[in-house]
Amino acid sequence: MHSPCPSTNFLSSRYYDGRGITDLFDSPDRAHAWMQTLNEEISFPRSPFTPTEDQLAQLRQLRDTLGSVYRDTLDGDPAQAAAHLRTVLDRTRITPGIVVGDDRLHVRWTTDSHDPFEESVAEIAVSAITAVTGHAATLLCKCEAPRCVLYFTRLNARQHWCSDVCGNRARVARAARTRRKSHPAEGSQPKSEAHNPGGRPSGL
């Protein structure tokens, strides 16, 4: 399940898949497929596009910078978070507009270029401001599952993971630690038996 926050979803383009880190910005086609899925689920980005190699590099840089903004916010370093966020806003020219909804007004941020890439970057930048300021910042959390690199908006006080998958992985890891503490000798074997002639690390 994706977050309704574009900047948080943007950071999810790099994630731990259970074996290692997967980067969906490693090719233009994968980036487009990711955007298309998000568009179908939360209407972001508004116009999915296939980025050029240069745009891919810019997206990866933007992701790294916003990752620092989120991390600094959670580490209680607002000055550093602001410095990183300003580097994003300095390259983004965004203009607020008012959209009339069914029962209320909505703000929609646009760029003068009307380019899908620039519009997406602008929306990501604006949503990052929202995510790390005011009440929303108190709900921002880093997933506590082993090796997960994602963030999420906490919906209740008992939520500690970005997804059920991460919750299950965390519970399995906790159970394994408990077993090791209760039975520290379990699984040990003489050095002669522990030799792994295939060269692959034991336990994998």
Coordinates of C-alpha atoms in Angstrom, one line a residue:
M1 CA 0.0 0.0 0.0
H2 CA 1.4 3.4 -1.0
S3 CA 1.4 6.6 1.1
P4 CA -0.8 9.4 -0.1
C5 CA 2.2 11.7 0.3
P6 CA 4.1 12.1 -3.0
S7 CA 7.5 12.8 -1.4
T8 CA 7.2 9.7 0.9
N9 CA 6.2 7.6 -2.1
F10 CA 9.1 9.1 -4.1
L11 CA 11.5 7.8 -1.5
S12 CA 10.0 4.3 -1.8
S13 CA 11.5 4.0 -5.3
R14 CA 14.5 2.6 -3.4
Y15 CA 13.6 -0.2 -1.0
Y16 CA 14.8 -3.4 0.6
D17 CA 13.2 -6.4 -1.1
G18 CA 14.2 -9.1 1.4
R19 CA 17.6 -9.8 -0.2
G20 CA 19.0 -6.5 -1.0
I21 CA 18.3 -2.9 -2.0
T22 CA 16.3 -2.4 -5.2
D23 CA 16.4 0.9 -7.1
L24 CA 13.5 1.5 -9.5
F25 CA 15.4 4.5 -10.9
D26 CA 18.1 2.2 -12.4
S27 CA 16.5 2.5 -15.9
P28 CA 14.0 4.8 -17.7
D29 CA 11.6 1.9 -18.3
R30 CA 11.5 0.8 -14.7
A31 CA 11.0 4.4 -13.5
H32 CA 8.1 4.8 -15.9
A33 CA 6.4 1.6 -14.7
W34 CA 6.8 2.8 -11.1
M35 CA 5.2 6.1 -12.0
Q36 CA 2.4 4.4 -13.8
T37 CA 1.5 2.2 -10.8
L38 CA 1.5 5.2 -8.5
N39 CA -0.6 7.2 -10.9
E40 CA -3.2 4.5 -10.9
E41 CA -3.3 4.2 -7.1
I42 CA -3.0 7.8 -5.9
S43 CA -3.0 9.9 -9.1
F44 CA 0.7 10.8 -8.7
P45 CA 2.5 11.8 -10.8
R46 CA -0.3 13.5 -12.7
S47 CA 1.4 12.7 -16.0
P48 CA 3.6 9.6 -15.9
F49 CA 6.6 10.0 -18.2
T50 CA 9.7 8.1 -19.3
P51 CA 12.7 10.1 -17.9
T52 CA 15.8 10.6 -19.9
E53 CA 19.1 9.4 -18.4
D54 CA 19.9 13.0 -17.3
Q55 CA 16.4 13.2 -15.6
L56 CA 17.0 9.9 -13.9
A57 CA 20.3 11.2 -12.4
Q58 CA 18.4 14.3 -11.2
L59 CA 15.7 12.1 -9.7
R60 CA 18.2 10.0 -7.8
Q61 CA 19.9 13.2 -6.5
L62 CA 16.6 14.6 -5.4
R63 CA 15.8 11.3 -3.7
D64 CA 19.1 11.4 -1.8
T65 CA 18.5 15.0 -0.7
L66 CA 14.9 14.4 0.5
G67 CA 16.1 11.3 2.3
S68 CA 18.5 13.6 4.2
V69 CA 15.6 16.0 4.9
Y70 CA 13.5 13.2 6.4
R71 CA 16.5 11.8 8.4
D72 CA 17.4 15.2 9.8
T73 CA 13.8 15.8 10.8
L74 CA 13.6 12.6 12.7
D75 CA 17.0 13.2 14.3
G76 CA 15.8 16.5 15.7
D77 CA 18.0 18.7 13.5
P78 CA 15.6 21.1 11.8
A79 CA 18.3 23.5 10.7
Q80 CA 20.1 20.8 8.7
A81 CA 16.7 19.6 7.3
A82 CA 15.9 23.2 6.2
A83 CA 19.3 23.6 4.5
H84 CA 18.7 20.4 2.5
L85 CA 15.2 21.4 1.6
R86 CA 16.3 24.8 0.4
T87 CA 18.5 23.1 -2.2
V88 CA 15.5 21.4 -3.6
L89 CA 13.3 24.5 -3.6
D90 CA 16.0 26.7 -5.1
R91 CA 15.9 24.7 -8.3
T92 CA 12.1 24.4 -8.4
R93 CA 9.9 27.2 -9.6
I94 CA 6.4 26.5 -8.3
T95 CA 3.2 28.5 -8.3
P96 CA 0.2 27.8 -6.2
G97 CA -3.2 27.6 -7.8
I98 CA -6.7 27.0 -6.4
V99 CA -8.8 24.1 -7.6
V100 CA -12.5 23.9 -6.8
G101 CA -13.5 20.5 -5.4
D102 CA -16.9 19.1 -4.7
D103 CA -17.2 20.6 -1.3
R104 CA -14.0 22.5 -0.7
L105 CA -11.1 24.3 -2.2
H106 CA -7.8 22.6 -3.0
V107 CA -4.3 24.0 -3.7
R108 CA -2.5 22.7 -6.8
W109 CA 1.1 23.6 -7.3
T110 CA 2.3 24.0 -10.9
T111 CA 5.3 25.2 -12.9
D112 CA 5.4 27.6 -15.8
S113 CA 7.0 25.0 -18.0
H114 CA 4.0 22.5 -17.9
D115 CA 6.7 19.8 -18.4
P116 CA 5.8 16.4 -16.7
F117 CA 9.2 16.1 -15.2
E118 CA 9.2 19.6 -13.7
E119 CA 5.7 19.3 -12.5
S120 CA 6.5 16.0 -10.7
V121 CA 9.6 17.5 -9.1
A122 CA 7.5 20.5 -7.9
E123 CA 4.8 18.3 -6.4
I124 CA 7.4 16.2 -4.6
A125 CA 9.1 19.3 -3.2
V126 CA 5.8 20.8 -2.0
S127 CA 4.7 17.5 -0.4
A128 CA 8.1 17.2 1.3
I129 CA 7.5 20.6 3.0
T130 CA 4.2 19.4 4.2
A131 CA 5.6 16.1 5.5
V132 CA 8.4 17.6 7.6
T133 CA 6.5 20.7 9.1
G134 CA 3.7 21.2 11.5
H135 CA 1.6 18.3 12.8
A136 CA 2.6 16.1 9.9
A137 CA 6.2 16.0 11.1
T138 CA 5.1 14.5 14.4
L139 CA 3.6 11.5 12.5
L140 CA 6.6 10.9 10.3
C141 CA 8.4 7.7 11.1
K142 CA 11.3 5.5 9.9
C143 CA 10.3 1.9 9.4
E144 CA 11.8 -0.2 12.3
A145 CA 12.0 -3.5 10.3
P146 CA 15.5 -4.9 9.8
R147 CA 17.3 -3.3 6.8
C148 CA 14.2 -1.4 5.6
V149 CA 15.0 2.1 4.4
L150 CA 11.5 3.5 4.0
Y151 CA 9.5 6.1 5.9
F152 CA 5.8 6.3 6.6
T153 CA 3.1 8.4 8.2
R154 CA 2.1 6.8 11.5
L155 CA -1.7 6.3 11.6
N156 CA -1.8 5.0 15.2
A157 CA 0.6 4.8 18.2
R158 CA 1.2 1.0 17.7
Q159 CA 2.3 1.3 14.1
H160 CA 6.1 0.8 13.8
W161 CA 6.5 -0.5 10.2
C162 CA 5.8 0.8 6.7
S163 CA 3.9 -2.4 5.7
D164 CA 2.6 -5.8 6.9
V165 CA 5.6 -7.4 5.2
C166 CA 8.1 -5.4 7.2
G167 CA 6.0 -6.1 10.4
N168 CA 6.3 -9.8 9.8
R169 CA 10.0 -9.6 9.1
A170 CA 10.5 -7.6 12.3
R171 CA 8.6 -10.2 14.3
V172 CA 10.6 -13.1 12.8
A173 CA 13.9 -11.3 13.6
R174 CA 12.7 -10.6 17.2
A175 CA 11.7 -14.3 17.7
A176 CA 15.1 -15.4 16.4
R177 CA 16.9 -13.1 18.8
T178 CA 14.9 -14.4 21.7
R179 CA 15.8 -18.0 20.7
R180 CA 19.4 -17.2 20.5
K181 CA 19.4 -15.6 24.0
S182 CA 17.5 -18.6 25.4
H183 CA 19.6 -21.2 23.7
P184 CA 23.0 -19.6 23.0
A185 CA 24.7 -22.9 22.2
E186 CA 22.0 -23.9 19.7
G187 CA 23.3 -24.1 16.1
S188 CA 27.0 -24.1 17.1
Q189 CA 29.2 -26.9 15.7
P190 CA 32.9 -27.9 15.8
K191 CA 35.0 -25.9 13.4
S192 CA 35.7 -29.0 11.3
E193 CA 31.9 -29.4 10.7
A194 CA 31.3 -25.7 10.1
H195 CA 33.7 -25.6 7.1
N196 CA 31.9 -24.5 4.0
P197 CA 33.9 -25.9 1.0
G198 CA 31.6 -24.2 -1.5
G199 CA 32.8 -20.8 -0.4
R200 CA 29.3 -19.5 0.2
P201 CA 28.8 -17.9 3.7
S202 CA 27.1 -20.2 6.1
G203 CA 23.4 -19.5 6.8
L204 CA 22.6 -18.1 3.4

